[in-house]
mmCIF file of C-alpha atoms and ligand atoms in Angstrom:
data_model
loop_
_atom_site.group_PDB
_atom_site.id
_atom_site.type_symbol
_atom_site.label_atom_id
_atom_site.label_comp_id
_atom_site.label_asym_id
_atom_site.label_seq_id
_atom_site.Cartn_x
_atom_site.Cartn_y
_atom_site.Cartn_z
ATOM 1 C CA UNK A 1 88.661 208.165 100.691
ATOM 2 C CA UNK A 2 89.618 207.180 97.155
ATOM 3 C CA UNK A 3 92.869 208.768 96.007
ATOM 4 C CA UNK A 4 94.518 208.754 92.595
ATOM 5 C CA UNK A 5 97.989 210.051 91.787
ATOM 6 C CA UNK A 6 99.955 209.918 88.563
ATOM 7 C CA UNK A 7 103.641 210.633 87.902
ATOM 8 C CA UNK A 8 105.841 210.527 84.848
ATOM 9 C CA UNK A 9 107.015 212.578 81.897
ATOM 10 C CA UNK A 10 105.641 211.979 78.415
ATOM 11 C CA UNK A 11 109.017 210.731 77.078
ATOM 12 C CA UNK A 12 110.367 209.541 80.419
ATOM 13 C CA UNK A 13 110.936 205.856 81.119
ATOM 14 C CA UNK A 14 107.423 205.168 82.419
ATOM 15 C CA UNK A 15 104.217 206.649 83.678
ATOM 16 C CA UNK A 16 103.445 205.669 87.256
ATOM 17 C CA UNK A 17 100.031 205.617 88.921
ATOM 18 C CA UNK A 18 98.692 204.840 92.370
ATOM 19 C CA UNK A 19 95.047 204.283 93.285
ATOM 20 C CA UNK A 20 94.340 203.961 96.973
ATOM 21 C CA UNK A 21 91.134 203.242 98.818
ATOM 22 C CA UNK A 22 89.387 200.792 96.496
ATOM 23 C CA UNK A 23 87.830 197.919 98.464
ATOM 24 C CA UNK A 24 89.083 194.343 98.302
ATOM 25 C CA UNK A 25 87.480 191.807 96.014
ATOM 26 C CA UNK A 26 87.010 193.844 92.824
ATOM 27 C CA UNK A 27 87.669 191.566 89.838
ATOM 28 C CA UNK A 28 90.361 192.882 87.488
ATOM 29 C CA UNK A 29 91.956 191.411 84.403
ATOM 30 C CA UNK A 30 94.985 192.873 82.593
ATOM 31 C CA UNK A 31 93.042 192.314 79.365
ATOM 32 C CA UNK A 32 90.520 194.977 80.412
ATOM 33 C CA UNK A 33 93.317 197.474 81.031
ATOM 34 C CA UNK A 34 94.886 196.699 77.639
ATOM 35 C CA UNK A 35 91.468 197.138 76.040
ATOM 36 C CA UNK A 36 90.821 200.509 77.672
ATOM 37 C CA UNK A 37 94.294 201.802 76.791
ATOM 38 C CA UNK A 38 93.666 200.776 73.185
ATOM 39 C CA UNK A 39 90.361 202.677 73.248
ATOM 40 C CA UNK A 40 92.274 205.822 74.295
ATOM 41 C CA UNK A 41 94.642 205.486 71.333
ATOM 42 C CA UNK A 42 91.727 205.044 68.938
ATOM 43 C CA UNK A 43 90.132 207.716 66.794
ATOM 44 C CA UNK A 44 90.371 209.470 63.463
ATOM 45 C CA UNK A 45 92.759 212.413 63.740
ATOM 46 C CA UNK A 46 95.413 210.978 66.075
ATOM 47 C CA UNK A 47 99.160 211.362 65.415
ATOM 48 C CA UNK A 48 101.762 208.723 64.538
ATOM 49 C CA UNK A 49 102.697 208.314 68.207
ATOM 50 C CA UNK A 50 99.443 206.494 68.892
ATOM 51 C CA UNK A 51 100.430 203.845 66.351
ATOM 52 C CA UNK A 52 103.883 203.578 67.920
ATOM 53 C CA UNK A 53 102.693 203.269 71.488
ATOM 54 C CA UNK A 54 101.604 199.836 72.547
ATOM 55 C CA UNK A 55 101.051 200.962 76.144
ATOM 56 C CA UNK A 56 103.004 198.140 77.793
ATOM 57 C CA UNK A 57 101.796 198.255 81.363
ATOM 58 C CA UNK A 58 102.404 196.337 84.561
ATOM 59 C CA UNK A 59 100.383 196.030 87.775
ATOM 60 C CA UNK A 60 102.889 196.113 90.646
ATOM 61 C CA UNK A 61 100.659 195.895 93.692
ATOM 62 C CA UNK A 62 97.171 195.810 95.111
ATOM 63 C CA UNK A 63 95.924 192.865 93.037
ATOM 64 C CA UNK A 64 96.293 189.137 93.657
ATOM 65 C CA UNK A 65 94.869 186.327 91.577
ATOM 66 C CA UNK A 66 92.558 188.648 89.681
ATOM 67 C CA UNK A 67 91.022 190.574 92.602
ATOM 68 C CA UNK A 68 91.940 193.787 94.385
ATOM 69 C CA UNK A 69 93.360 193.438 97.897
ATOM 70 C CA UNK A 70 92.198 196.762 99.344
ATOM 71 C CA UNK A 71 95.848 197.869 99.423
ATOM 72 C CA UNK A 72 97.270 200.635 97.172
ATOM 73 C CA UNK A 73 97.201 199.671 93.498
ATOM 74 C CA UNK A 74 100.372 200.645 91.619
ATOM 75 C CA UNK A 75 100.604 200.556 87.830
ATOM 76 C CA UNK A 76 103.332 201.556 85.365
ATOM 77 C CA UNK A 77 103.073 202.159 81.616
ATOM 78 C CA UNK A 78 106.378 202.098 79.731
ATOM 79 C CA UNK A 79 107.510 204.507 77.045
ATOM 80 C CA UNK A 80 108.060 202.268 74.004
ATOM 81 C CA UNK A 81 110.680 204.665 72.592
ATOM 82 C CA UNK A 82 112.699 205.082 75.785
ATOM 83 C CA UNK A 83 115.688 202.871 74.907
ATOM 84 C CA UNK A 84 116.241 204.028 71.334
ATOM 85 C CA UNK A 85 115.339 207.714 71.576
ATOM 86 C CA UNK A 86 114.892 209.177 75.032
ATOM 87 C CA UNK A 87 117.307 207.491 77.462
ATOM 88 C CA UNK A 88 119.896 210.301 77.100
ATOM 89 C CA UNK A 89 117.503 213.196 76.553
ATOM 90 C CA UNK A 90 115.408 212.364 79.629
ATOM 91 C CA UNK A 91 118.244 210.999 81.786
ATOM 92 C CA UNK A 92 117.955 211.590 85.538
ATOM 93 C CA UNK A 93 121.745 212.138 85.651
ATOM 94 C CA UNK A 94 124.226 214.506 83.969
ATOM 95 C CA UNK A 95 123.688 217.886 82.305
ATOM 96 C CA UNK A 96 121.299 218.834 79.541
ATOM 97 C CA UNK A 97 122.822 219.186 76.069
ATOM 98 C CA UNK A 98 122.532 222.964 75.341
ATOM 99 C CA UNK A 99 121.715 222.180 71.697
ATOM 100 C CA UNK A 100 118.738 220.063 72.752
ATOM 101 C CA UNK A 101 117.107 222.826 74.803
ATOM 102 C CA UNK A 102 113.685 223.916 73.583
ATOM 103 C CA UNK A 103 113.316 227.669 73.856
ATOM 104 C CA UNK A 104 110.305 228.511 71.665
ATOM 105 C CA UNK A 105 107.227 228.099 73.905
ATOM 106 C CA UNK A 106 104.025 226.994 72.176
ATOM 107 C CA UNK A 107 101.017 229.286 72.682
ATOM 108 C CA UNK A 108 98.098 227.425 74.264
ATOM 109 C CA UNK A 109 100.386 225.007 76.125
ATOM 110 C CA UNK A 110 101.811 225.065 79.645
ATOM 111 C CA UNK A 111 105.199 226.019 78.153
ATOM 112 C CA UNK A 112 105.612 229.745 78.842
ATOM 113 C CA UNK A 113 103.855 230.026 82.201
ATOM 114 C CA UNK A 114 105.650 226.827 83.276
ATOM 115 C CA UNK A 115 109.185 228.051 82.531
ATOM 116 C CA UNK A 116 108.387 231.399 84.179
ATOM 117 C CA UNK A 117 106.912 229.742 87.256
ATOM 118 C CA UNK A 118 109.656 227.134 87.772
ATOM 119 C CA UNK A 119 112.624 229.222 86.581
ATOM 120 C CA UNK A 120 113.583 226.914 83.686
ATOM 121 C CA UNK A 121 115.409 227.788 80.465
ATOM 122 C CA UNK A 122 114.234 224.598 78.727
ATOM 123 C CA UNK A 123 110.591 224.297 77.774
ATOM 124 C CA UNK A 124 110.932 220.497 77.742
ATOM 125 C CA UNK A 125 111.013 220.537 81.569
ATOM 126 C CA UNK A 126 107.396 221.684 81.420
ATOM 127 C CA UNK A 127 105.900 220.124 78.310
ATOM 128 C CA UNK A 128 106.942 216.607 79.229
ATOM 129 C CA UNK A 129 104.681 216.575 82.266
ATOM 130 C CA UNK A 130 101.911 218.798 80.884
ATOM 131 C CA UNK A 131 101.434 216.417 77.942
ATOM 132 C CA UNK A 132 98.189 214.458 77.677
ATOM 133 C CA UNK A 133 100.256 211.268 77.654
ATOM 134 C CA UNK A 134 99.472 211.403 81.377
ATOM 135 C CA UNK A 135 95.865 210.539 80.580
ATOM 136 C CA UNK A 136 96.957 206.985 79.669
ATOM 137 C CA UNK A 137 97.532 206.401 83.369
ATOM 138 C CA UNK A 138 94.215 207.967 84.332
ATOM 139 C CA UNK A 139 92.572 205.526 81.925
ATOM 140 C CA UNK A 140 94.505 202.550 83.333
ATOM 141 C CA UNK A 141 93.475 203.401 86.903
ATOM 142 C CA UNK A 142 89.975 204.232 85.710
ATOM 143 C CA UNK A 143 89.579 200.567 84.766
ATOM 144 C CA UNK A 144 89.670 199.682 88.471
ATOM 145 C CA UNK A 145 87.052 202.325 89.269
ATOM 146 C CA UNK A 146 84.825 201.122 86.418
ATOM 147 C CA UNK A 147 85.167 197.506 87.505
ATOM 148 C CA UNK A 148 84.140 198.451 91.045
ATOM 149 C CA UNK A 149 81.138 200.427 89.788
ATOM 150 C CA UNK A 150 80.107 197.664 87.375
ATOM 151 C CA UNK A 151 79.945 195.227 90.289
ATOM 152 C CA UNK A 152 77.414 197.610 91.854
ATOM 153 C CA UNK A 153 75.362 197.921 88.673
ATOM 154 C CA UNK A 154 76.780 201.308 87.627
ATOM 155 C CA UNK A 155 78.000 201.658 84.023
ATOM 156 C CA UNK A 156 79.788 204.582 82.406
ATOM 157 C CA UNK A 157 79.685 205.296 78.686
ATOM 158 C CA UNK A 158 80.870 208.180 76.475
ATOM 159 C CA UNK A 159 80.338 209.364 72.934
ATOM 160 C CA UNK A 160 81.355 212.296 70.758
ATOM 161 C CA UNK A 161 78.605 214.858 70.147
ATOM 162 C CA UNK A 162 80.546 217.516 68.228
ATOM 163 C CA UNK A 163 83.697 217.909 66.113
ATOM 164 C CA UNK A 164 84.180 221.513 65.026
ATOM 165 C CA UNK A 165 80.975 222.654 63.318
ATOM 166 C CA UNK A 166 79.529 219.116 62.951
ATOM 167 C CA UNK A 167 77.192 218.079 65.775
ATOM 168 C CA UNK A 168 74.908 215.095 66.310
ATOM 169 C CA UNK A 169 71.258 215.815 65.576
ATOM 170 C CA UNK A 170 68.444 214.946 67.980
ATOM 171 C CA UNK A 171 68.678 214.107 71.637
ATOM 172 C CA UNK A 172 69.167 210.312 71.602
ATOM 173 C CA UNK A 173 71.609 209.171 74.242
ATOM 174 C CA UNK A 174 73.392 205.828 74.103
ATOM 175 C CA UNK A 175 73.245 203.247 76.872
ATOM 176 C CA UNK A 176 75.999 200.909 78.072
ATOM 177 C CA UNK A 177 74.842 198.308 75.505
ATOM 178 C CA UNK A 178 75.785 200.778 72.735
ATOM 179 C CA UNK A 179 79.439 201.115 73.707
ATOM 180 C CA UNK A 180 80.659 198.533 71.201
ATOM 181 C CA UNK A 181 78.896 200.318 68.343
ATOM 182 C CA UNK A 182 80.290 203.671 69.495
ATOM 183 C CA UNK A 183 83.826 202.285 69.676
ATOM 184 C CA UNK A 184 83.530 200.903 66.156
ATOM 185 C CA UNK A 185 82.904 204.428 64.820
ATOM 186 C CA UNK A 186 86.192 206.137 63.784
ATOM 187 C CA UNK A 187 85.124 209.192 65.781
ATOM 188 C CA UNK A 188 83.230 207.329 68.542
ATOM 189 C CA UNK A 189 79.963 208.896 67.408
ATOM 190 C CA UNK A 190 76.614 207.204 68.105
ATOM 191 C CA UNK A 191 74.989 208.880 65.085
ATOM 192 C CA UNK A 192 76.388 207.313 61.874
ATOM 193 C CA UNK A 193 75.522 210.243 59.586
ATOM 194 C CA UNK A 194 77.058 212.826 61.879
ATOM 195 C CA UNK A 195 80.049 210.510 62.413
ATOM 196 C CA UNK A 196 80.751 210.384 58.651
ATOM 197 C CA UNK A 197 80.612 214.192 58.484
ATOM 198 C CA UNK A 198 82.949 214.460 61.480
ATOM 199 C CA UNK A 199 85.505 212.279 59.663
ATOM 200 C CA UNK A 200 85.257 214.608 56.639
ATOM 201 C CA UNK A 201 85.672 217.631 58.916
ATOM 202 C CA UNK A 202 88.874 216.188 60.432
ATOM 203 C CA UNK A 203 90.253 215.352 56.966
ATOM 204 C CA UNK A 204 89.501 218.860 55.736
ATOM 205 C CA UNK A 205 91.235 220.437 58.726
ATOM 206 C CA UNK A 206 94.230 218.098 58.362
ATOM 207 C CA UNK A 207 94.640 219.209 54.723
ATOM 208 C CA UNK A 208 94.639 222.815 55.907
ATOM 209 C CA UNK A 209 97.444 221.942 58.375
ATOM 210 C CA UNK A 210 95.213 222.914 61.273
ATOM 211 C CA UNK A 211 93.640 221.295 64.357
ATOM 212 C CA UNK A 212 90.048 221.021 65.556
ATOM 213 C CA UNK A 213 88.226 220.513 68.859
ATOM 214 C CA UNK A 214 84.812 219.254 69.879
ATOM 215 C CA UNK A 215 82.567 218.004 72.642
ATOM 216 C CA UNK A 216 82.177 214.593 74.262
ATOM 217 C CA UNK A 217 79.398 213.432 76.558
ATOM 218 C CA UNK A 218 79.722 210.975 79.448
ATOM 219 C CA UNK A 219 76.715 209.126 80.883
ATOM 220 C CA UNK A 220 76.528 207.039 84.043
ATOM 221 C CA UNK A 221 73.672 204.558 84.480
ATOM 222 C CA UNK A 222 72.562 202.877 87.680
ATOM 223 C CA UNK A 223 73.622 205.461 90.271
ATOM 224 C CA UNK A 224 71.412 205.545 93.351
ATOM 225 C CA UNK A 225 70.055 208.884 94.585
ATOM 226 C CA UNK A 226 72.220 210.657 97.139
ATOM 227 C CA UNK A 227 75.794 210.399 95.820
ATOM 228 C CA UNK A 228 77.559 213.652 96.723
ATOM 229 C CA UNK A 229 76.040 216.157 99.120
ATOM 230 C CA UNK A 230 74.503 219.615 99.278
ATOM 231 C CA UNK A 231 76.104 220.389 102.656
ATOM 232 C CA UNK A 232 79.562 221.577 101.567
ATOM 233 C CA UNK A 233 80.932 223.018 98.310
ATOM 234 C CA UNK A 234 83.573 220.365 97.776
ATOM 235 C CA UNK A 235 81.209 217.482 98.481
ATOM 236 C CA UNK A 236 78.870 218.425 95.631
ATOM 237 C CA UNK A 237 78.896 215.717 92.970
ATOM 238 C CA UNK A 238 78.553 218.151 90.063
ATOM 239 C CA UNK A 239 81.474 220.209 91.409
ATOM 240 C CA UNK A 240 83.628 217.094 91.701
ATOM 241 C CA UNK A 241 82.724 215.985 88.179
ATOM 242 C CA UNK A 242 83.509 219.448 86.826
ATOM 243 C CA UNK A 243 86.953 219.364 88.460
ATOM 244 C CA UNK A 244 87.711 215.883 87.152
ATOM 245 C CA UNK A 245 86.646 216.725 83.598
ATOM 246 C CA UNK A 246 88.210 220.192 83.540
ATOM 247 C CA UNK A 247 91.538 218.666 84.603
ATOM 248 C CA UNK A 248 91.732 216.756 81.321
ATOM 249 C CA UNK A 249 94.238 218.493 79.049
ATOM 250 C CA UNK A 250 92.501 220.845 76.564
ATOM 251 C CA UNK A 251 89.055 220.753 78.227
ATOM 252 C CA UNK A 252 87.789 224.339 78.422
ATOM 253 C CA UNK A 253 84.109 223.869 79.257
ATOM 254 C CA UNK A 254 82.016 221.438 81.291
ATOM 255 C CA UNK A 255 78.229 221.114 81.282
ATOM 256 C CA UNK A 256 75.989 219.151 83.621
ATOM 257 C CA UNK A 257 72.797 218.066 81.895
ATOM 258 C CA UNK A 258 71.553 220.769 79.540
ATOM 259 C CA UNK A 259 74.057 223.186 81.135
ATOM 260 C CA UNK A 260 74.394 226.405 79.163
ATOM 261 C CA UNK A 261 71.202 225.843 77.162
ATOM 262 C CA UNK A 262 69.244 225.960 80.428
ATOM 263 C CA UNK A 263 70.283 229.573 80.958
ATOM 264 C CA UNK A 264 68.134 230.688 78.016
ATOM 265 C CA UNK A 265 64.988 228.748 79.018
ATOM 266 C CA UNK A 266 62.149 229.805 81.295
ATOM 267 C CA UNK A 267 62.035 227.933 84.600
ATOM 268 C CA UNK A 268 58.920 226.071 83.548
ATOM 269 C CA UNK A 269 60.946 224.416 80.756
ATOM 270 C CA UNK A 270 64.255 223.982 82.519
ATOM 271 C CA UNK A 271 63.612 221.366 85.197
ATOM 272 C CA UNK A 272 62.642 217.710 85.505
ATOM 273 C CA UNK A 273 59.231 217.266 87.055
ATOM 274 C CA UNK A 274 58.718 214.438 89.516
ATOM 275 C CA UNK A 275 56.248 211.724 88.600
ATOM 276 C CA UNK A 276 55.035 208.426 90.017
ATOM 277 C CA UNK A 277 57.682 206.086 91.365
ATOM 278 C CA UNK A 278 59.714 209.259 92.065
ATOM 279 C CA UNK A 279 60.957 209.188 88.461
ATOM 280 C CA UNK A 280 61.495 212.235 86.225
ATOM 281 C CA UNK A 281 59.618 213.042 83.059
ATOM 282 C CA UNK A 282 62.657 214.708 81.418
ATOM 283 C CA UNK A 283 66.459 214.561 81.824
ATOM 284 C CA UNK A 284 67.475 218.230 81.717
ATOM 285 C CA UNK A 285 69.375 218.356 84.994
ATOM 286 C CA UNK A 286 71.725 215.540 83.988
ATOM 287 C CA UNK A 287 70.783 213.441 87.013
ATOM 288 C CA UNK A 288 72.180 215.820 89.630
ATOM 289 C CA UNK A 289 70.293 218.317 91.822
ATOM 290 C CA UNK A 290 71.709 220.191 94.795
ATOM 291 C CA UNK A 291 75.054 218.469 94.379
ATOM 292 C CA UNK A 292 73.507 214.985 94.692
ATOM 293 C CA UNK A 293 72.647 212.275 92.210
ATOM 294 C CA UNK A 294 68.883 211.983 91.768
ATOM 295 C CA UNK A 295 68.839 208.329 90.704
ATOM 296 C CA UNK A 296 68.335 209.293 87.055
ATOM 297 C CA UNK A 297 71.189 208.738 84.552
ATOM 298 C CA UNK A 298 74.035 211.203 85.080
ATOM 299 C CA UNK A 299 74.957 213.196 81.969
ATOM 300 C CA UNK A 300 77.912 215.555 81.630
ATOM 301 C CA UNK A 301 79.690 217.110 78.652
ATOM 302 C CA UNK A 302 83.180 218.491 78.143
ATOM 303 C CA UNK A 303 84.397 220.823 75.383
ATOM 304 C CA UNK A 304 87.936 220.285 74.096
ATOM 305 C CA UNK A 305 89.686 223.200 72.405
ATOM 306 C CA UNK A 306 91.477 222.658 69.077
ATOM 307 C CA UNK A 307 95.006 221.566 69.926
ATOM 308 C CA UNK A 308 97.587 224.293 70.204
ATOM 309 C CA UNK A 309 100.419 222.512 68.410
ATOM 310 C CA UNK A 310 99.054 223.667 65.080
ATOM 311 C CA UNK A 311 101.021 222.241 62.108
ATOM 312 C CA UNK A 312 101.041 225.739 60.539
ATOM 313 C CA UNK A 313 103.001 226.877 63.560
ATOM 314 C CA UNK A 314 101.851 229.793 65.719
ATOM 315 C CA UNK A 315 104.012 232.828 66.505
ATOM 316 C CA UNK A 316 106.073 232.991 69.650
ATOM 317 C CA UNK A 317 109.266 234.471 71.075
ATOM 318 C CA UNK A 318 112.528 232.488 71.255
ATOM 319 C CA UNK A 319 113.482 232.791 74.930
ATOM 320 C CA UNK A 320 117.172 232.411 74.033
ATOM 321 C CA UNK A 321 117.298 235.355 71.622
ATOM 322 C CA UNK A 322 114.253 237.398 72.681
ATOM 323 C CA UNK A 323 113.293 237.570 68.991
ATOM 324 C CA UNK A 324 110.064 236.597 67.256
ATOM 325 C CA UNK A 325 109.927 233.053 65.870
ATOM 326 C CA UNK A 326 107.506 230.151 65.341
ATOM 327 C CA UNK A 327 106.552 227.701 68.080
ATOM 328 C CA UNK A 328 108.250 224.313 68.334
ATOM 329 C CA UNK A 329 106.179 221.657 66.599
ATOM 330 C CA UNK A 330 106.106 218.264 68.287
ATOM 331 C CA UNK A 331 104.203 215.350 66.732
ATOM 332 C CA UNK A 332 100.618 216.381 67.123
ATOM 333 C CA UNK A 333 97.063 215.127 66.856
ATOM 334 C CA UNK A 334 94.686 216.938 64.504
ATOM 335 C CA UNK A 335 91.840 215.948 66.800
ATOM 336 C CA UNK A 336 91.543 213.663 69.845
ATOM 337 C CA UNK A 337 87.966 214.251 70.985
ATOM 338 C CA UNK A 338 87.161 210.503 70.609
ATOM 339 C CA UNK A 339 90.057 209.716 72.972
ATOM 340 C CA UNK A 340 88.950 212.572 75.239
ATOM 341 C CA UNK A 341 85.675 210.732 75.769
ATOM 342 C CA UNK A 342 87.516 207.628 76.963
ATOM 343 C CA UNK A 343 89.566 209.738 79.366
ATOM 344 C CA UNK A 344 86.316 211.429 80.447
ATOM 345 C CA UNK A 345 84.788 208.039 81.301
ATOM 346 C CA UNK A 346 87.760 207.362 83.600
ATOM 347 C CA UNK A 347 87.456 210.777 85.223
ATOM 348 C CA UNK A 348 83.737 210.267 85.855
ATOM 349 C CA UNK A 349 84.276 206.682 87.078
ATOM 350 C CA UNK A 350 86.877 207.888 89.590
ATOM 351 C CA UNK A 351 84.536 210.558 90.979
ATOM 352 C CA UNK A 352 81.560 208.181 91.167
ATOM 353 C CA UNK A 353 83.616 205.410 92.794
ATOM 354 C CA UNK A 354 84.770 207.950 95.399
ATOM 355 C CA UNK A 355 81.209 209.163 95.972
ATOM 356 C CA UNK A 356 79.931 205.593 96.345
ATOM 357 C CA UNK A 357 82.631 204.874 98.925
ATOM 358 C CA UNK A 358 81.888 208.097 100.780
ATOM 359 C CA UNK A 359 78.211 207.143 101.059
ATOM 360 C CA UNK A 360 78.407 203.360 101.512
ATOM 361 C CA UNK A 361 81.951 202.685 102.739
ATOM 362 C CA UNK A 362 83.145 199.102 102.796
ATOM 363 C CA UNK A 363 86.577 197.496 102.960
ATOM 364 C CA UNK A 364 85.383 194.731 100.691
ATOM 365 C CA UNK A 365 83.178 194.784 97.627
ATOM 366 C CA UNK A 366 80.714 192.536 99.441
ATOM 367 C CA UNK A 367 80.405 195.048 102.272
ATOM 368 C CA UNK A 368 79.896 198.027 99.925
ATOM 369 C CA UNK A 369 77.289 196.094 97.967
ATOM 370 C CA UNK A 370 75.423 195.088 101.147
ATOM 371 C CA UNK A 371 75.319 198.691 102.324
ATOM 372 C CA UNK A 372 74.167 199.946 98.919
ATOM 373 C CA UNK A 373 71.489 197.260 98.606
ATOM 374 C CA UNK A 374 70.163 198.035 102.096
ATOM 375 C CA UNK A 375 69.952 201.749 101.306
ATOM 376 C CA UNK A 376 68.208 201.231 97.961
ATOM 377 C CA UNK A 377 65.773 198.728 99.524
ATOM 378 C CA UNK A 378 64.986 201.327 102.200
ATOM 379 C CA UNK A 379 64.153 203.903 99.539
ATOM 380 C CA UNK A 380 61.886 201.475 97.744
ATOM 381 C CA UNK A 381 63.023 202.608 94.279
ATOM 382 C CA UNK A 382 65.132 201.230 91.453
ATOM 383 C CA UNK A 383 67.876 203.627 90.333
ATOM 384 C CA UNK A 384 67.769 205.151 86.848
ATOM 385 C CA UNK A 385 68.525 202.554 84.230
ATOM 386 C CA UNK A 386 66.465 204.213 81.522
HETATM 387 C C1 FMN B 1 93.875 212.598 74.527
HETATM 388 C C2 FMN B 1 94.518 213.950 74.335
HETATM 389 C C3 FMN B 1 95.496 214.121 73.351
HETATM 390 C C4 FMN B 1 96.093 215.369 73.158
HETATM 391 N N1 FMN B 1 97.002 215.505 72.139
HETATM 392 C C5 FMN B 1 97.500 216.757 71.865
HETATM 393 C C6 FMN B 1 98.337 216.960 70.732
HETATM 394 O O1 FMN B 1 98.673 216.014 69.992
HETATM 395 N N2 FMN B 1 98.767 218.230 70.469
HETATM 396 C C7 FMN B 1 98.421 219.295 71.272
HETATM 397 O O2 FMN B 1 98.819 220.407 70.982
HETATM 398 N N3 FMN B 1 97.635 219.123 72.352
HETATM 399 C C8 FMN B 1 97.173 217.890 72.674
HETATM 400 N N4 FMN B 1 96.362 217.722 73.777
HETATM 401 C C9 FMN B 1 96.047 218.891 74.631
HETATM 402 C C10 FMN B 1 97.235 219.454 75.388
HETATM 403 O O3 FMN B 1 97.859 218.466 76.194
HETATM 404 C C11 FMN B 1 96.775 220.646 76.249
HETATM 405 O O4 FMN B 1 96.071 221.566 75.441
HETATM 406 C C12 FMN B 1 97.959 221.353 76.879
HETATM 407 O O5 FMN B 1 98.600 220.491 77.799
HETATM 408 C C13 FMN B 1 97.553 222.649 77.625
HETATM 409 O O6 FMN B 1 96.591 222.415 78.592
HETATM 410 P P1 FMN B 1 95.160 223.114 78.548
HETATM 411 O O7 FMN B 1 94.707 223.098 77.123
HETATM 412 O O8 FMN B 1 94.300 222.244 79.424
HETATM 413 O O9 FMN B 1 95.300 224.510 79.055
HETATM 414 C C14 FMN B 1 95.746 216.474 73.987
HETATM 415 C C15 FMN B 1 94.756 216.288 74.976
HETATM 416 C C16 FMN B 1 94.142 215.053 75.148
HETATM 417 C C17 FMN B 1 93.078 214.879 76.202
#
């Protein structure tokens, strides 16, 4: 079983992550992790913090001389502002300064339900952990999952398909070879014209002191048929992907394949007919049927809401006085859908790596690959590259 755990507060000393269950022999270079963390910081619409953060990370265990050992992988990412700004505020010792307490919960955040649930009088005790800073660690650990999958011929790629009212036209989907071009777009959009309009949309919203959401799509190429299973609800691959994507801060909708659009189509136009070579003539189901991969490319989408820390602050109640006020305004992104896509790739890579290990096992990469190759040879097919 592949397990991933993160710990750490947004302005605490460090984020901590553990990934357990990845086989031995997966090649890993710190450069790849630095590159993926930089991709998460990228994107038109991010706040000043992204420029501040350099994401200094360290691999503490589970890797030796550039390859995984099969033992738990532990990674930390430091908070660049810890020494100068947060050492006192986030100290593990002493009492909180009453003047520093945050008592105006932000609508749309974990703030109010969190203080009610845990019995706090300081919203910071909640917002520090609820923050999407945590996704930096998911991305760092996702690098290991992606590296494992890549060794098995499985590649994961994401792109932005909507920012606010601007959506990509047509139904072209990028392949792994397009990732560089996508990353060079300020909004990680595969369609240059739509990308330019998305930039304008973000600039317009920024001028209006507002925030804006959107939709990213994640594709996985090279998966064999049979990842996941129809036999139990929590073994279904689509269910696992939905959980992983929905757990990303601000994601409010997940689609597999054509998802919601399928609901308005007749059955004769909603499915992917089977043709020679057991390939499909269309890609409506997103490469998953009955909770299992079909061997066609996997395609999922996630909708991110506009961020709730709106610069023109929303109304709330000050918990100290019980009177109406405006919500606390922390440094905020206008839009982070491009970054959401990078986090989404990590979420999908983690689920697929787990599903591969469930099906093929293996304590070493060589063993997993042998088992996978034997299975695919037995099926007499080549999994969906196109
Ligand atoms: C990469 C990324 C960056 C985010 N940055 C912000 C931000 O700057 N301001 C904000 O209000 N929300 C931001 N969020 C979303 C909040 O963390 C999230 O809305 C909040 O924790 C409440 O969770 P929920 O929306 O999933 O219910 C970000 C999310 C992601 C994935």
